[in-house]
Amino acid sequence: MRKYLLAGIAALILPASAFGRDAEVPATPNGIVDAAPAADWIAIAPRDLLVMDLAPGSSGIARRVVIQLVGATYAQGWVSNIRTLAAQHWYDGLAIVRTQDNYVVQWGDPDGENRQKAKPLPEGLRIMTEGDYAVPAAATDIGKGTRLLADAYASGAGFDRGWPVASDGSSVWPVHCYGSVGVGRNLSPDTGTGGELYAVIGQAPRQLDRNIAVVGRVIEGMEYLSALPRGTGPMGFYATPQERTPIVSARTGEAVTDLARYEYLSTTSASFAAYLDKRANRRDAFYIHPAGGVDVCNVPVPVRRAAQ
């Protein structure tokens, strides 16, 4: 009897896999991304990266923020200006001037509103109109490879060549998600030059869509922005120069010799379609009720360092 009792106890403590080695384990979004074949990944060209080095923190650790600039079709006038500003080292010596909790981190010229003290902008910067916040739907690939998502701010939302976008049926625009980078501006009709930028560090402020240009997203170093002390002045602006974080340099990727290579998961790939489905319908061990839907900003496009 004792022998059978021990055998029964042993059976109870065997791992579950011993009873069903062939049982299918529900896929997770991260598991799908990890298993995506090399052919499903698209290299990000160095010229499409803005590399911003901040002054080291109190611990002395270097702080590098890598921003992927939005691809062809969207916001290209502003992106062209950003490349010009970076090439002329215009951002060097400027600062992070604002950190508003659950909203944005903003950087640029601290004296930008003072005509006597403002840093002169380079000649030849493009002047964009409010009509440039969106592009004709016919010029995009929205919906290619994946279904459109229901959206509270537009007729639908989806992905276009790696970017989260929304549409009203006739036009398409990039949307404000966590980590999105946009162009600061004054009141309409001003649309900004690219000399003042911000990154979203809170819940997606989608009300800004088509009201400000989205020009990129942070793909590495987000922690150096989101963890900054909140500003002490109105709207999170820093009240004193000592509170600001200096920008040592900002360059496009081809000018940075020690930059890693990056790639993103193609949004027209079968891997991304499966990833999106699992983001909307979690069936792995932790989840009890699959949601059956997902916001476009809750499907972050996977970006990773490429093998060197």
PDB file of C-alpha atoms in Angstrom:
ATOM      1  CA  MET A   1       0.000   0.000   0.000  1.00  0.00           C
ATOM      2  CA  ARG A   2       2.791   2.406   0.890  1.00  0.00           C
ATOM      3  CA  LYS A   3       4.416   1.790  -2.473  1.00  0.00           C
ATOM      4  CA  TYR A   4       1.234   2.761  -4.349  1.00  0.00           C
ATOM      5  CA  LEU A   5       0.692   5.803  -2.147  1.00  0.00           C
ATOM      6  CA  LEU A   6       4.173   7.097  -2.938  1.00  0.00           C
ATOM      7  CA  ALA A   7       3.599   6.490  -6.603  1.00  0.00           C
ATOM      8  CA  GLY A   8       0.412   8.536  -6.410  1.00  0.00           C
ATOM      9  CA  ILE A   9       2.206  11.428  -4.725  1.00  0.00           C
ATOM     10  CA  ALA A  10       4.936  11.331  -7.355  1.00  0.00           C
ATOM     11  CA  ALA A  11       2.303  11.578 -10.059  1.00  0.00           C
ATOM     12  CA  LEU A  12       0.823  14.647  -8.389  1.00  0.00           C
ATOM     13  CA  ILE A  13       4.103  16.538  -8.369  1.00  0.00           C
ATOM     14  CA  LEU A  14       5.198  15.696 -11.907  1.00  0.00           C
ATOM     15  CA  PRO A  15       5.323  18.755 -14.194  1.00  0.00           C
ATOM     16  CA  ALA A  16       2.268  19.301 -16.345  1.00  0.00           C
ATOM     17  CA  SER A  17       4.337  18.680 -19.465  1.00  0.00           C
ATOM     18  CA  ALA A  18       4.738  15.056 -18.418  1.00  0.00           C
ATOM     19  CA  PHE A  19       1.007  14.513 -18.930  1.00  0.00           C
ATOM     20  CA  GLY A  20       0.639  16.308 -22.237  1.00  0.00           C
ATOM     21  CA  ARG A  21       3.890  16.946 -23.997  1.00  0.00           C
ATOM     22  CA  ASP A  22       2.028  17.423 -27.244  1.00  0.00           C
ATOM     23  CA  ALA A  23      -0.476  19.898 -25.785  1.00  0.00           C
ATOM     24  CA  GLU A  24      -0.301  23.248 -27.525  1.00  0.00           C
ATOM     25  CA  VAL A  25       0.917  26.115 -25.356  1.00  0.00           C
ATOM     26  CA  PRO A  26      -0.998  29.318 -26.197  1.00  0.00           C
ATOM     27  CA  ALA A  27       1.177  31.771 -28.091  1.00  0.00           C
ATOM     28  CA  THR A  28       2.009  35.129 -26.550  1.00  0.00           C
ATOM     29  CA  PRO A  29       2.727  38.373 -28.425  1.00  0.00           C
ATOM     30  CA  ASN A  30       6.371  38.291 -27.338  1.00  0.00           C
ATOM     31  CA  GLY A  31       6.653  34.648 -28.326  1.00  0.00           C
ATOM     32  CA  ILE A  32       5.402  35.429 -31.821  1.00  0.00           C
ATOM     33  CA  VAL A  33       7.890  38.277 -32.178  1.00  0.00           C
ATOM     34  CA  ASP A  34      10.755  36.118 -30.941  1.00  0.00           C
ATOM     35  CA  ALA A  35       9.856  33.417 -33.463  1.00  0.00           C
ATOM     36  CA  ALA A  36       9.456  35.779 -36.433  1.00  0.00           C
ATOM     37  CA  PRO A  37      11.780  34.756 -39.284  1.00  0.00           C
ATOM     38  CA  ALA A  38      14.566  37.075 -40.376  1.00  0.00           C
ATOM     39  CA  ALA A  39      12.699  37.811 -43.601  1.00  0.00           C
ATOM     40  CA  ASP A  40       9.917  39.494 -41.609  1.00  0.00           C
ATOM     41  CA  TRP A  41      12.256  42.168 -40.249  1.00  0.00           C
ATOM     42  CA  ILE A  42      13.074  45.403 -42.092  1.00  0.00           C
ATOM     43  CA  ALA A  43      16.308  47.304 -41.500  1.00  0.00           C
ATOM     44  CA  ILE A  44      16.049  50.932 -40.402  1.00  0.00           C
ATOM     45  CA  ALA A  45      18.403  53.109 -42.436  1.00  0.00           C
ATOM     46  CA  PRO A  46      20.831  55.137 -40.293  1.00  0.00           C
ATOM     47  CA  ARG A  47      19.662  58.366 -41.956  1.00  0.00           C
ATOM     48  CA  ASP A  48      16.204  57.636 -40.558  1.00  0.00           C
ATOM     49  CA  LEU A  49      17.496  57.795 -36.983  1.00  0.00           C
ATOM     50  CA  LEU A  50      18.022  60.854 -34.800  1.00  0.00           C
ATOM     51  CA  VAL A  51      20.523  60.113 -32.042  1.00  0.00           C
ATOM     52  CA  MET A  52      20.316  62.501 -29.102  1.00  0.00           C
ATOM     53  CA  ASP A  53      22.964  62.312 -26.395  1.00  0.00           C
ATOM     54  CA  LEU A  54      21.970  63.950 -23.126  1.00  0.00           C
ATOM     55  CA  ALA A  55      24.356  65.097 -20.426  1.00  0.00           C
ATOM     56  CA  PRO A  56      25.149  62.194 -18.051  1.00  0.00           C
ATOM     57  CA  GLY A  57      22.906  61.859 -15.020  1.00  0.00           C
ATOM     58  CA  SER A  58      23.995  62.109 -11.405  1.00  0.00           C
ATOM     59  CA  SER A  59      25.335  58.551 -11.588  1.00  0.00           C
ATOM     60  CA  GLY A  60      27.594  59.496 -14.481  1.00  0.00           C
ATOM     61  CA  ILE A  61      25.922  57.040 -16.864  1.00  0.00           C
ATOM     62  CA  ALA A  62      25.683  58.159 -20.490  1.00  0.00           C
ATOM     63  CA  ARG A  63      22.132  58.835 -21.677  1.00  0.00           C
ATOM     64  CA  ARG A  64      21.427  58.218 -25.362  1.00  0.00           C
ATOM     65  CA  VAL A  65      17.966  58.511 -26.896  1.00  0.00           C
ATOM     66  CA  VAL A  66      17.460  56.983 -30.351  1.00  0.00           C
ATOM     67  CA  ILE A  67      14.511  58.237 -32.397  1.00  0.00           C
ATOM     68  CA  GLN A  68      13.276  56.639 -35.606  1.00  0.00           C
ATOM     69  CA  LEU A  69      12.079  59.339 -37.995  1.00  0.00           C
ATOM     70  CA  VAL A  70       8.806  58.675 -39.771  1.00  0.00           C
ATOM     71  CA  GLY A  71       9.195  57.156 -43.226  1.00  0.00           C
ATOM     72  CA  ALA A  72       8.364  58.457 -46.665  1.00  0.00           C
ATOM     73  CA  THR A  73       4.902  59.924 -47.233  1.00  0.00           C
ATOM     74  CA  TYR A  74       4.332  61.416 -43.775  1.00  0.00           C
ATOM     75  CA  ALA A  75       5.653  64.708 -42.344  1.00  0.00           C
ATOM     76  CA  GLN A  76       8.542  64.821 -44.787  1.00  0.00           C
ATOM     77  CA  GLY A  77       8.971  68.593 -44.663  1.00  0.00           C
ATOM     78  CA  TRP A  78       9.481  68.534 -40.911  1.00  0.00           C
ATOM     79  CA  VAL A  79      11.717  65.467 -41.143  1.00  0.00           C
ATOM     80  CA  SER A  80      13.838  67.269 -43.741  1.00  0.00           C
ATOM     81  CA  ASN A  81      14.178  70.217 -41.363  1.00  0.00           C
ATOM     82  CA  ILE A  82      15.225  67.927 -38.505  1.00  0.00           C
ATOM     83  CA  ARG A  83      17.945  66.394 -40.679  1.00  0.00           C
ATOM     84  CA  THR A  84      19.169  69.882 -41.579  1.00  0.00           C
ATOM     85  CA  LEU A  85      19.193  71.008 -37.950  1.00  0.00           C
ATOM     86  CA  ALA A  86      21.083  67.892 -36.887  1.00  0.00           C
ATOM     87  CA  ALA A  87      23.610  68.207 -39.719  1.00  0.00           C
ATOM     88  CA  GLN A  88      24.366  71.779 -38.663  1.00  0.00           C
ATOM     89  CA  HIS A  89      24.651  70.758 -34.975  1.00  0.00           C
ATOM     90  CA  TRP A  90      21.848  73.165 -34.170  1.00  0.00           C
ATOM     91  CA  TYR A  91      20.461  71.070 -31.308  1.00  0.00           C
ATOM     92  CA  ASP A  92      23.836  70.887 -29.547  1.00  0.00           C
ATOM     93  CA  GLY A  93      23.834  72.837 -26.297  1.00  0.00           C
ATOM     94  CA  LEU A  94      20.054  73.143 -26.101  1.00  0.00           C
ATOM     95  CA  ALA A  95      18.071  71.457 -23.342  1.00  0.00           C
ATOM     96  CA  ILE A  96      15.048  69.550 -22.197  1.00  0.00           C
ATOM     97  CA  VAL A  97      12.828  72.383 -21.053  1.00  0.00           C
ATOM     98  CA  ARG A  98       9.651  70.595 -19.993  1.00  0.00           C
ATOM     99  CA  THR A  99       8.544  67.351 -18.384  1.00  0.00           C
ATOM    100  CA  GLN A 100       4.823  67.196 -17.730  1.00  0.00           C
ATOM    101  CA  ASP A 101       3.594  64.107 -15.916  1.00  0.00           C
ATOM    102  CA  ASN A 102       1.546  61.695 -18.046  1.00  0.00           C
ATOM    103  CA  TYR A 103       1.986  63.944 -21.075  1.00  0.00           C
ATOM    104  CA  VAL A 104       5.255  64.957 -22.749  1.00  0.00           C
ATOM    105  CA  VAL A 105       8.950  65.673 -22.437  1.00  0.00           C
ATOM    106  CA  GLN A 106       9.855  68.667 -24.599  1.00  0.00           C
ATOM    107  CA  TRP A 107      13.223  69.948 -25.765  1.00  0.00           C
ATOM    108  CA  GLY A 108      14.571  72.864 -27.746  1.00  0.00           C
ATOM    109  CA  ASP A 109      15.996  76.356 -27.284  1.00  0.00           C
ATOM    110  CA  PRO A 110      15.263  77.621 -23.743  1.00  0.00           C
ATOM    111  CA  ASP A 111      15.380  81.162 -25.156  1.00  0.00           C
ATOM    112  CA  GLY A 112      13.306  80.359 -28.216  1.00  0.00           C
ATOM    113  CA  GLU A 113      10.531  82.791 -27.277  1.00  0.00           C
ATOM    114  CA  ASN A 114      12.991  85.686 -26.824  1.00  0.00           C
ATOM    115  CA  ARG A 115      13.891  87.173 -30.203  1.00  0.00           C
ATOM    116  CA  GLN A 116      17.003  88.837 -28.838  1.00  0.00           C
ATOM    117  CA  LYS A 117      18.376  85.641 -27.285  1.00  0.00           C
ATOM    118  CA  ALA A 118      16.960  82.892 -29.497  1.00  0.00           C
ATOM    119  CA  LYS A 119      19.422  80.710 -31.385  1.00  0.00           C
ATOM    120  CA  PRO A 120      19.153  81.571 -35.100  1.00  0.00           C
ATOM    121  CA  LEU A 121      17.649  78.851 -37.251  1.00  0.00           C
ATOM    122  CA  PRO A 122      19.515  77.756 -40.380  1.00  0.00           C
ATOM    123  CA  GLU A 123      18.395  79.142 -43.705  1.00  0.00           C
ATOM    124  CA  GLY A 124      16.414  76.977 -46.064  1.00  0.00           C
ATOM    125  CA  LEU A 125      14.098  75.269 -43.587  1.00  0.00           C
ATOM    126  CA  ARG A 126      10.802  74.266 -45.110  1.00  0.00           C
ATOM    127  CA  ILE A 127       7.562  75.912 -44.016  1.00  0.00           C
ATOM    128  CA  MET A 128       4.760  73.391 -43.723  1.00  0.00           C
ATOM    129  CA  THR A 129       1.014  73.947 -43.762  1.00  0.00           C
ATOM    130  CA  GLU A 130      -1.690  72.431 -41.575  1.00  0.00           C
ATOM    131  CA  GLY A 131      -2.755  70.377 -44.583  1.00  0.00           C
ATOM    132  CA  ASP A 132       0.540  68.498 -44.309  1.00  0.00           C
ATOM    133  CA  TYR A 133      -0.498  66.802 -41.061  1.00  0.00           C
ATOM    134  CA  ALA A 134      -2.296  64.152 -43.154  1.00  0.00           C
ATOM    135  CA  VAL A 135      -1.762  62.598 -46.585  1.00  0.00           C
ATOM    136  CA  PRO A 136      -4.173  61.152 -49.184  1.00  0.00           C
ATOM    137  CA  ALA A 137      -5.174  57.586 -48.370  1.00  0.00           C
ATOM    138  CA  ALA A 138      -4.241  56.538 -51.910  1.00  0.00           C
ATOM    139  CA  ALA A 139      -0.593  57.338 -51.126  1.00  0.00           C
ATOM    140  CA  THR A 140      -0.482  54.887 -48.202  1.00  0.00           C
ATOM    141  CA  ASP A 141      -0.562  51.162 -47.498  1.00  0.00           C
ATOM    142  CA  ILE A 142      -2.942  51.364 -44.542  1.00  0.00           C
ATOM    143  CA  GLY A 143      -4.663  48.057 -43.982  1.00  0.00           C
ATOM    144  CA  LYS A 144      -2.222  46.073 -46.108  1.00  0.00           C
ATOM    145  CA  GLY A 145      -1.502  42.788 -44.351  1.00  0.00           C
ATOM    146  CA  THR A 146      -3.720  43.481 -41.326  1.00  0.00           C
ATOM    147  CA  ARG A 147      -7.310  44.425 -40.704  1.00  0.00           C
ATOM    148  CA  LEU A 148      -8.306  47.952 -39.753  1.00  0.00           C
ATOM    149  CA  LEU A 149      -9.046  48.530 -36.086  1.00  0.00           C
ATOM    150  CA  ALA A 150     -12.005  50.298 -34.553  1.00  0.00           C
ATOM    151  CA  ASP A 151     -10.918  53.703 -33.306  1.00  0.00           C
ATOM    152  CA  ALA A 152     -12.430  56.322 -31.008  1.00  0.00           C
ATOM    153  CA  TYR A 153     -10.752  59.231 -32.814  1.00  0.00           C
ATOM    154  CA  ALA A 154     -11.183  58.305 -36.484  1.00  0.00           C
ATOM    155  CA  SER A 155     -13.130  56.073 -38.851  1.00  0.00           C
ATOM    156  CA  GLY A 156     -10.461  53.440 -38.412  1.00  0.00           C
ATOM    157  CA  ALA A 157      -6.844  52.853 -37.469  1.00  0.00           C
ATOM    158  CA  GLY A 158      -4.116  50.528 -38.646  1.00  0.00           C
ATOM    159  CA  PHE A 159      -0.512  50.363 -39.721  1.00  0.00           C
ATOM    160  CA  ASP A 160       1.367  51.700 -42.709  1.00  0.00           C
ATOM    161  CA  ARG A 161       4.915  50.509 -43.361  1.00  0.00           C
ATOM    162  CA  GLY A 162       5.687  50.155 -39.692  1.00  0.00           C
ATOM    163  CA  TRP A 163       3.784  53.144 -38.321  1.00  0.00           C
ATOM    164  CA  PRO A 164       0.510  53.366 -36.392  1.00  0.00           C
ATOM    165  CA  VAL A 165      -1.901  55.557 -38.327  1.00  0.00           C
ATOM    166  CA  ALA A 166      -5.556  56.561 -38.434  1.00  0.00           C
ATOM    167  CA  SER A 167      -7.868  57.430 -41.301  1.00  0.00           C
ATOM    168  CA  ASP A 168     -11.143  59.137 -42.129  1.00  0.00           C
ATOM    169  CA  GLY A 169     -11.407  57.195 -45.381  1.00  0.00           C
ATOM    170  CA  SER A 170      -9.896  59.845 -47.638  1.00  0.00           C
ATOM    171  CA  SER A 171      -6.772  60.805 -45.684  1.00  0.00           C
ATOM    172  CA  VAL A 172      -4.337  59.106 -43.308  1.00  0.00           C
ATOM    173  CA  TRP A 173      -2.141  60.473 -40.536  1.00  0.00           C
ATOM    174  CA  PRO A 174       0.363  59.159 -37.960  1.00  0.00           C
ATOM    175  CA  VAL A 175      -1.019  59.019 -34.434  1.00  0.00           C
ATOM    176  CA  HIS A 176       0.213  60.009 -30.991  1.00  0.00           C
ATOM    177  CA  CYS A 177       1.134  56.909 -28.978  1.00  0.00           C
ATOM    178  CA  TYR A 178       3.478  56.420 -26.034  1.00  0.00           C
ATOM    179  CA  GLY A 179       6.963  57.270 -27.284  1.00  0.00           C
ATOM    180  CA  SER A 180       5.762  59.231 -30.324  1.00  0.00           C
ATOM    181  CA  VAL A 181       7.821  62.311 -31.193  1.00  0.00           C
ATOM    182  CA  GLY A 182       6.152  65.469 -32.453  1.00  0.00           C
ATOM    183  CA  VAL A 183       6.970  69.039 -33.445  1.00  0.00           C
ATOM    184  CA  GLY A 184       6.274  71.835 -30.972  1.00  0.00           C
ATOM    185  CA  ARG A 185       4.507  74.882 -32.383  1.00  0.00           C
ATOM    186  CA  ASN A 186       2.789  78.113 -31.448  1.00  0.00           C
ATOM    187  CA  LEU A 187      -0.868  78.882 -32.155  1.00  0.00           C
ATOM    188  CA  SER A 188      -2.344  78.193 -35.596  1.00  0.00           C
ATOM    189  CA  PRO A 189      -1.376  78.775 -38.371  1.00  0.00           C
ATOM    190  CA  ASP A 190       2.144  78.082 -37.093  1.00  0.00           C
ATOM    191  CA  THR A 191       3.151  74.452 -37.666  1.00  0.00           C
ATOM    192  CA  GLY A 192       6.642  74.445 -36.151  1.00  0.00           C
ATOM    193  CA  THR A 193      10.003  73.929 -37.793  1.00  0.00           C
ATOM    194  CA  GLY A 194      11.384  70.891 -35.982  1.00  0.00           C
ATOM    195  CA  GLY A 195      13.568  73.043 -33.759  1.00  0.00           C
ATOM    196  CA  GLU A 196      11.341  72.181 -30.827  1.00  0.00           C
ATOM    197  CA  LEU A 197      10.398  68.526 -30.320  1.00  0.00           C
ATOM    198  CA  TYR A 198       8.571  66.464 -27.719  1.00  0.00           C
ATOM    199  CA  ALA A 199       8.071  62.811 -26.826  1.00  0.00           C
ATOM    200  CA  VAL A 200       4.880  61.380 -25.340  1.00  0.00           C
ATOM    201  CA  ILE A 201       5.513  59.879 -21.878  1.00  0.00           C
ATOM    202  CA  GLY A 202       1.957  59.111 -20.825  1.00  0.00           C
ATOM    203  CA  GLN A 203      -1.393  57.884 -22.027  1.00  0.00           C
ATOM    204  CA  ALA A 204      -1.715  58.418 -25.765  1.00  0.00           C
ATOM    205  CA  PRO A 205      -2.910  62.039 -26.301  1.00  0.00           C
ATOM    206  CA  ARG A 206      -4.782  61.234 -29.487  1.00  0.00           C
ATOM    207  CA  GLN A 207      -6.561  64.598 -29.438  1.00  0.00           C
ATOM    208  CA  LEU A 208      -3.290  65.994 -30.794  1.00  0.00           C
ATOM    209  CA  ASP A 209      -3.571  63.956 -34.004  1.00  0.00           C
ATOM    210  CA  ARG A 210      -3.716  66.239 -37.078  1.00  0.00           C
ATOM    211  CA  ASN A 211      -3.117  69.221 -34.798  1.00  0.00           C
ATOM    212  CA  ILE A 212       0.645  68.717 -34.487  1.00  0.00           C
ATOM    213  CA  ALA A 213       3.081  66.889 -36.751  1.00  0.00           C
ATOM    214  CA  VAL A 214       4.191  63.423 -35.646  1.00  0.00           C
ATOM    215  CA  VAL A 215       7.724  62.936 -36.950  1.00  0.00           C
ATOM    216  CA  GLY A 216       9.004  59.802 -35.231  1.00  0.00           C
ATOM    217  CA  ARG A 217       9.128  57.547 -32.201  1.00  0.00           C
ATOM    218  CA  VAL A 218      11.651  56.737 -29.508  1.00  0.00           C
ATOM    219  CA  ILE A 219      13.026  53.231 -30.100  1.00  0.00           C
ATOM    220  CA  GLU A 220      15.748  53.210 -27.437  1.00  0.00           C
ATOM    221  CA  GLY A 221      16.509  55.239 -24.321  1.00  0.00           C
ATOM    222  CA  MET A 222      12.918  56.074 -23.449  1.00  0.00           C
ATOM    223  CA  GLU A 223      13.762  55.571 -19.787  1.00  0.00           C
ATOM    224  CA  TYR A 224      16.036  58.619 -19.904  1.00  0.00           C
ATOM    225  CA  LEU A 225      13.035  60.772 -20.797  1.00  0.00           C
ATOM    226  CA  SER A 226      10.178  59.207 -18.857  1.00  0.00           C
ATOM    227  CA  ALA A 227      12.128  59.162 -15.575  1.00  0.00           C
ATOM    228  CA  LEU A 228      13.117  62.850 -15.635  1.00  0.00           C
ATOM    229  CA  PRO A 229      11.996  64.993 -12.693  1.00  0.00           C
ATOM    230  CA  ARG A 230       8.696  66.694 -13.448  1.00  0.00           C
ATOM    231  CA  GLY A 231       8.835  70.394 -14.190  1.00  0.00           C
ATOM    232  CA  THR A 232       8.027  72.802 -11.394  1.00  0.00           C
ATOM    233  CA  GLY A 233       6.438  75.504 -13.546  1.00  0.00           C
ATOM    234  CA  PRO A 234       3.102  75.690 -15.363  1.00  0.00           C
ATOM    235  CA  MET A 235       2.471  72.761 -17.759  1.00  0.00           C
ATOM    236  CA  GLY A 236       5.609  71.042 -16.536  1.00  0.00           C
ATOM    237  CA  PHE A 237       8.131  73.603 -17.789  1.00  0.00           C
ATOM    238  CA  TYR A 238      11.273  73.870 -15.698  1.00  0.00           C
ATOM    239  CA  ALA A 239      11.265  77.082 -13.694  1.00  0.00           C
ATOM    240  CA  THR A 240      15.062  77.423 -13.476  1.00  0.00           C
ATOM    241  CA  PRO A 241      17.958  76.615 -15.828  1.00  0.00           C
ATOM    242  CA  GLN A 242      19.435  74.262 -13.221  1.00  0.00           C
ATOM    243  CA  GLU A 243      16.449  71.928 -13.581  1.00  0.00           C
ATOM    244  CA  ARG A 244      16.941  71.429 -17.303  1.00  0.00           C
ATOM    245  CA  THR A 245      18.800  68.512 -18.863  1.00  0.00           C
ATOM    246  CA  PRO A 246      21.417  69.670 -21.405  1.00  0.00           C
ATOM    247  CA  ILE A 247      21.563  68.158 -24.882  1.00  0.00           C
ATOM    248  CA  VAL A 248      25.178  67.356 -25.697  1.00  0.00           C
ATOM    249  CA  SER A 249      24.535  66.489 -29.334  1.00  0.00           C
ATOM    250  CA  ALA A 250      21.894  65.327 -31.789  1.00  0.00           C
ATOM    251  CA  ARG A 251      22.912  63.703 -35.075  1.00  0.00           C
ATOM    252  CA  THR A 252      21.301  61.572 -37.721  1.00  0.00           C
ATOM    253  CA  GLY A 253      22.467  57.971 -37.592  1.00  0.00           C
ATOM    254  CA  GLU A 254      24.966  58.035 -40.451  1.00  0.00           C
ATOM    255  CA  ALA A 255      27.028  60.601 -38.504  1.00  0.00           C
ATOM    256  CA  VAL A 256      27.288  58.400 -35.375  1.00  0.00           C
ATOM    257  CA  THR A 257      30.117  55.887 -35.585  1.00  0.00           C
ATOM    258  CA  ASP A 258      29.223  53.773 -32.556  1.00  0.00           C
ATOM    259  CA  LEU A 259      25.533  53.371 -33.335  1.00  0.00           C
ATOM    260  CA  ALA A 260      23.878  49.961 -33.255  1.00  0.00           C
ATOM    261  CA  ARG A 261      21.790  48.784 -36.198  1.00  0.00           C
ATOM    262  CA  TYR A 262      18.032  48.479 -35.757  1.00  0.00           C
ATOM    263  CA  GLU A 263      15.158  46.750 -37.505  1.00  0.00           C
ATOM    264  CA  TYR A 264      11.383  46.616 -37.140  1.00  0.00           C
ATOM    265  CA  LEU A 265       8.853  43.863 -37.711  1.00  0.00           C
ATOM    266  CA  SER A 266       7.146  44.363 -41.068  1.00  0.00           C
ATOM    267  CA  THR A 267       3.518  45.297 -40.508  1.00  0.00           C
ATOM    268  CA  THR A 268       2.541  43.414 -43.670  1.00  0.00           C
ATOM    269  CA  SER A 269       4.093  40.148 -42.474  1.00  0.00           C
ATOM    270  CA  ALA A 270       2.225  37.084 -41.238  1.00  0.00           C
ATOM    271  CA  SER A 271       4.168  37.401 -37.994  1.00  0.00           C
ATOM    272  CA  PHE A 272       2.815  40.886 -37.367  1.00  0.00           C
ATOM    273  CA  ALA A 273      -0.739  39.801 -38.201  1.00  0.00           C
ATOM    274  CA  ALA A 274      -0.453  37.016 -35.624  1.00  0.00           C
ATOM    275  CA  TYR A 275       1.123  39.414 -33.126  1.00  0.00           C
ATOM    276  CA  LEU A 276      -1.727  41.895 -33.575  1.00  0.00           C
ATOM    277  CA  ASP A 277      -4.308  39.142 -33.106  1.00  0.00           C
ATOM    278  CA  LYS A 278      -2.686  38.053 -29.863  1.00  0.00           C
ATOM    279  CA  ARG A 279      -2.520  41.630 -28.592  1.00  0.00           C
ATOM    280  CA  ALA A 280      -6.284  41.796 -29.110  1.00  0.00           C
ATOM    281  CA  ASN A 281      -7.050  38.285 -27.894  1.00  0.00           C
ATOM    282  CA  ARG A 282      -4.798  37.126 -25.079  1.00  0.00           C
ATOM    283  CA  ARG A 283      -5.319  33.418 -24.455  1.00  0.00           C
ATOM    284  CA  ASP A 284      -2.147  32.600 -22.523  1.00  0.00           C
ATOM    285  CA  ALA A 285      -2.132  31.382 -18.936  1.00  0.00           C
ATOM    286  CA  PHE A 286      -2.548  34.726 -17.143  1.00  0.00           C
ATOM    287  CA  TYR A 287      -5.611  35.957 -19.034  1.00  0.00           C
ATOM    288  CA  ILE A 288      -9.159  34.832 -18.273  1.00  0.00           C
ATOM    289  CA  HIS A 289     -11.218  36.851 -20.768  1.00  0.00           C
ATOM    290  CA  PRO A 290      -9.733  37.812 -24.163  1.00  0.00           C
ATOM    291  CA  ALA A 291     -10.633  41.426 -24.899  1.00  0.00           C
ATOM    292  CA  GLY A 292     -11.639  40.846 -28.504  1.00  0.00           C
ATOM    293  CA  GLY A 293     -10.244  44.215 -29.554  1.00  0.00           C
ATOM    294  CA  VAL A 294      -7.267  46.501 -29.143  1.00  0.00           C
ATOM    295  CA  ASP A 295      -6.354  50.165 -29.499  1.00  0.00           C
ATOM    296  CA  VAL A 296      -3.807  50.941 -32.193  1.00  0.00           C
ATOM    297  CA  CYS A 297      -1.476  52.398 -29.553  1.00  0.00           C
ATOM    298  CA  ASN A 298      -1.583  49.124 -27.616  1.00  0.00           C
ATOM    299  CA  VAL A 299       0.055  47.333 -30.535  1.00  0.00           C
ATOM    300  CA  PRO A 300       3.571  48.803 -30.425  1.00  0.00           C
ATOM    301  CA  VAL A 301       5.471  47.885 -33.576  1.00  0.00           C
ATOM    302  CA  PRO A 302       8.362  45.654 -32.452  1.00  0.00           C
ATOM    303  CA  VAL A 303      11.810  47.194 -32.939  1.00  0.00           C
ATOM    304  CA  ARG A 304      15.052  45.452 -32.027  1.00  0.00           C
ATOM    305  CA  ARG A 305      18.785  45.740 -32.382  1.00  0.00           C
ATOM    306  CA  ALA A 306      19.967  43.836 -35.420  1.00  0.00           C
ATOM    307  CA  ALA A 307      22.789  41.337 -35.300  1.00  0.00           C
ATOM    308  CA  GLN A 308      26.078  43.081 -35.950  1.00  0.00           C
TER     309      GLN A 308
END
